[in-house]
Amino acid sequence: DLEVERLAATEGAADLLAQLDRLEERASHLHVPVMYTHMQFALRRDINLVRRRLERPPDAGNGQPAP
């Protein structure tokens, strides 16, 4: 979470989201042997995880209720 927040602050969340979109597009068109498809799904899952963290409001997820 801290790394995602640091990158969002320095590079801008919009730029990072655009990079994630391009990465996901490439990942969705990869042709891999069947025995490696689980890794492709894991990559796409992780891309979406980072995307959700970038789209989350800055104070969300800190474990504390909002004031």
N, CA, C and O of each residue as an XYZ file, in Angstrom:
268
protein
N       0.820     -1.195      0.000
C       0.000      0.000      0.000
C       0.863      1.258      0.000
O       0.559      2.215     -0.712
N       1.921      1.266      0.780
C       2.764      2.452      0.854
C       3.446      2.737     -0.477
O       3.575      3.894     -0.875
N       3.881      1.691     -1.166
C       4.532      1.881     -2.462
C       3.551      2.449     -3.482
O       3.911      3.335     -4.257
N       2.327      1.954     -3.491
C       1.306      2.464     -4.403
C       1.018      3.924     -4.097
O       0.909      4.741     -5.012
N       0.895      4.259     -2.822
C       0.638      5.648     -2.432
C       1.803      6.558     -2.818
O       1.588      7.681     -3.273
N       3.018      6.085     -2.641
C       4.198      6.885     -2.991
C       4.239      7.137     -4.497
O       4.491      8.260     -4.934
N       3.995      6.107     -5.279
C       3.997      6.281     -6.731
C       2.877      7.203     -7.186
O       3.077      8.033     -8.072
N       1.703      7.063     -6.589
C       0.573      7.922     -6.950
C       0.899      9.385     -6.658
O       0.519     10.277     -7.417
N       1.605      9.623     -5.552
C       1.948     10.997     -5.176
C       3.002     11.584     -6.109
O       2.948     12.773     -6.424
N       3.951     10.779     -6.554
C       5.038     11.305     -7.379
C       4.700     11.312     -8.869
O       5.051     12.256     -9.576
N       4.027     10.274     -9.352
C       3.748     10.172    -10.780
C       2.327     10.583    -11.138
O       2.040     10.880    -12.297
N       1.461     10.600    -10.177
C       0.065     10.923    -10.447
C      -0.732      9.661    -10.699
O      -0.334      8.811    -11.496
N      -1.847      9.545    -10.023
C      -2.675      8.348    -10.130
C      -3.172      8.145    -11.552
O      -3.252      7.007    -12.014
N      -3.504      9.211    -12.250
C      -4.028      9.078    -13.622
C      -2.988      8.443    -14.537
O      -3.327      7.595    -15.363
N      -1.733      8.841    -14.401
C      -0.672      8.248    -15.219
C      -0.482      6.772    -14.889
O      -0.307      5.942    -15.781
N      -0.518      6.458    -13.607
C      -0.362      5.060    -13.205
C      -1.530      4.208    -13.685
O      -1.336      3.071    -14.114
N      -2.741      4.753    -13.614
C      -3.903      4.017    -14.104
C      -3.802      3.772    -15.605
O      -4.187      2.704    -16.081
N      -3.296      4.730    -16.346
C      -3.111      4.553    -17.790
C      -2.076      3.465    -18.063
O      -2.243      2.662    -18.981
N      -1.010      3.438    -17.270
C      -0.003      2.381    -17.420
C      -0.600      1.017    -17.101
O      -0.312      0.033    -17.783
N      -1.430      0.958    -16.065
C      -2.083     -0.306    -15.718
C      -3.025     -0.759    -16.826
O      -3.107     -1.952    -17.120
N      -3.726      0.171    -17.435
C      -4.609     -0.181    -18.551
C      -3.814     -0.817    -19.688
O      -4.220     -1.836    -20.246
N      -2.678     -0.205    -20.026
C      -1.845     -0.759    -21.101
C      -1.289     -2.128    -20.726
O      -1.244     -3.037    -21.555
N      -0.872     -2.267    -19.485
C      -0.340     -3.547    -19.023
C      -1.417     -4.629    -19.043
O      -1.161     -5.759    -19.456
N      -2.617     -4.280    -18.597
C      -3.703     -5.256    -18.597
C      -4.079     -5.656    -20.018
O      -4.371     -6.823    -20.279
N      -4.074     -4.703    -20.927
C      -4.369     -5.000    -22.338
C      -3.355     -5.998    -22.892
O      -3.727     -6.952    -23.576
N      -2.096     -5.780    -22.600
C      -1.055     -6.715    -23.058
C      -1.228     -8.081    -22.404
O      -1.100     -9.109    -23.068
N      -1.518     -8.096    -21.109
C      -1.662     -9.364    -20.389
C      -2.856    -10.160    -20.907
O      -2.811    -11.389    -20.955
N      -3.917     -9.466    -21.293
C      -5.112    -10.178    -21.742
C      -4.925    -10.801    -23.122
O      -5.684    -11.691    -23.506
N      -3.928    -10.346    -23.866
C      -3.680    -10.889    -25.205
C      -2.470    -11.827    -25.264
O      -2.073    -12.269    -26.343
N      -1.899    -12.121    -24.121
C      -0.781    -13.060    -24.099
C      -1.268    -14.462    -24.432
O      -2.336    -14.885    -23.992
N      -0.481    -15.160    -25.204
C      -0.768    -16.566    -25.476
C       0.279    -17.381    -24.723
O       1.467    -17.353    -25.044
N      -0.191    -18.099    -23.722
C       0.721    -18.885    -22.892
C       0.263    -20.334    -22.875
O      -0.925    -20.608    -23.050
N       1.183    -21.260    -22.668
C       0.789    -22.667    -22.539
C      -0.174    -22.844    -21.367
O      -0.134    -22.095    -20.391
N      -1.026    -23.837    -21.483
C      -2.059    -24.085    -20.481
C      -1.477    -24.183    -19.080
O      -2.088    -23.713    -18.121
N      -0.322    -24.777    -18.955
C       0.237    -24.947    -17.608
C       0.640    -23.623    -16.956
O       0.928    -23.589    -15.760
N       0.664    -22.528    -17.732
C       1.034    -21.224    -17.187
C      -0.140    -20.240    -17.128
O       0.045    -19.086    -16.743
N      -1.325    -20.675    -17.500
C      -2.463    -19.748    -17.497
C      -2.769    -19.222    -16.100
O      -3.248    -18.098    -15.951
N      -2.496    -20.027    -15.078
C      -2.747    -19.540    -13.714
C      -1.899    -18.309    -13.408
O      -2.322    -17.432    -12.655
N      -0.711    -18.245    -13.988
C       0.153    -17.082    -13.769
C      -0.407    -15.849    -14.495
O      -0.301    -14.728    -13.997
N      -0.991    -16.066    -15.654
C      -1.608    -14.968    -16.386
C      -2.804    -14.416    -15.605
O      -2.980    -13.201    -15.512
N      -3.621    -15.307    -15.048
C      -4.753    -14.856    -14.240
C      -4.273    -14.129    -12.988
O      -4.880    -13.139    -12.577
N      -3.195    -14.608    -12.381
C      -2.647    -13.942    -11.193
C      -2.149    -12.541    -11.546
O      -2.336    -11.604    -10.770
N      -1.524    -12.397    -12.699
C      -1.050    -11.083    -13.143
C      -2.221    -10.125    -13.304
O      -2.167     -8.990    -12.831
N      -3.269    -10.572    -13.963
C      -4.435     -9.709    -14.164
C      -5.121     -9.387    -12.841
O      -5.621     -8.278    -12.657
N      -5.148    -10.341    -11.923
C      -5.715    -10.102    -10.590
C      -4.911     -9.028     -9.865
O      -5.482     -8.124     -9.254
N      -3.596     -9.128     -9.933
C      -2.734     -8.167     -9.241
C      -2.825     -6.776     -9.861
O      -2.765     -5.775     -9.148
N      -2.969     -6.710    -11.171
C      -3.163     -5.421    -11.839
C      -4.430     -4.766    -11.305
O      -4.439     -3.574    -10.996
N      -5.491     -5.545    -11.198
C      -6.758     -5.003    -10.686
C      -6.659     -4.602     -9.218
O      -7.288     -3.630     -8.797
N      -5.880     -5.338     -8.442
C      -5.674     -4.986     -7.044
C      -5.003     -3.619     -6.928
O      -5.431     -2.775     -6.141
N      -3.956     -3.408     -7.712
C      -3.261     -2.116     -7.686
C      -4.196     -1.013     -8.174
O      -4.204      0.086     -7.618
N      -4.981     -1.300     -9.206
C      -5.924     -0.305     -9.716
C      -6.916      0.114     -8.624
O      -7.185      1.302     -8.444
N      -7.452     -0.864     -7.904
C      -8.401     -0.537     -6.829
C      -7.736      0.301     -5.749
O      -8.366      1.205     -5.198
N      -6.488      0.023     -5.439
C      -5.787      0.817     -4.412
C      -5.556      2.241     -4.882
O      -5.631      3.179     -4.088
N      -5.273      2.408     -6.172
C      -5.068      3.757     -6.702
C      -6.368      4.545     -6.742
O      -6.365      5.761     -6.553
N      -7.468      3.866     -6.986
C      -8.762      4.543     -7.090
C      -9.381      4.826     -5.732
O     -10.340      5.592     -5.634
N      -8.847      4.222     -4.692
C      -9.363      4.406     -3.331
C      -8.994      5.801     -2.827
O      -7.888      6.278     -3.077
N      -9.915      6.451     -2.123
C      -9.573      7.757     -1.540
C      -8.353      7.633     -0.630
O      -8.157      6.583     -0.018
N      -7.532      8.674     -0.524
C      -6.286      8.604      0.243
C      -6.435      8.133      1.671
O      -5.560      7.420      2.165
N      -7.509      8.500      2.361
C      -7.634      8.108      3.762
C      -8.386      6.796      3.933
O      -8.511      6.308      5.056
N      -8.887      6.219      2.858
C      -9.579      4.931      2.958
C      -8.551      3.823      3.167
O      -7.445      3.887      2.628
N      -8.906      2.835      3.927
C      -8.023      1.699      4.117
C      -6.953      1.876      5.157
O      -6.056      1.039      5.261
N      -7.016      2.944      5.937
C      -6.012      3.120      6.972
C      -6.402      2.438      8.270
O      -5.707      2.533      9.281
N      -7.553      1.734      8.212
C      -7.981      0.994      9.387
C      -8.756      1.809     10.398
O      -9.239      1.278     11.398
N      -8.875      3.101     10.137
C      -9.578      3.981     11.060
C     -10.894      4.419     10.433
O     -10.955      4.650      9.225
N     -11.944      4.537     11.234
C     -13.205      5.034     10.692
C     -13.064      6.498     10.277
O     -12.303      7.258     10.876
N     -13.805      6.871      9.251
C     -13.776      8.261      8.808
C     -14.407      9.142      9.872
O     -15.370      8.732     10.520
N     -13.873     10.365     10.067
C     -14.423     11.272     11.091
C     -15.804     11.761     10.744
O     -16.396     12.528     11.504
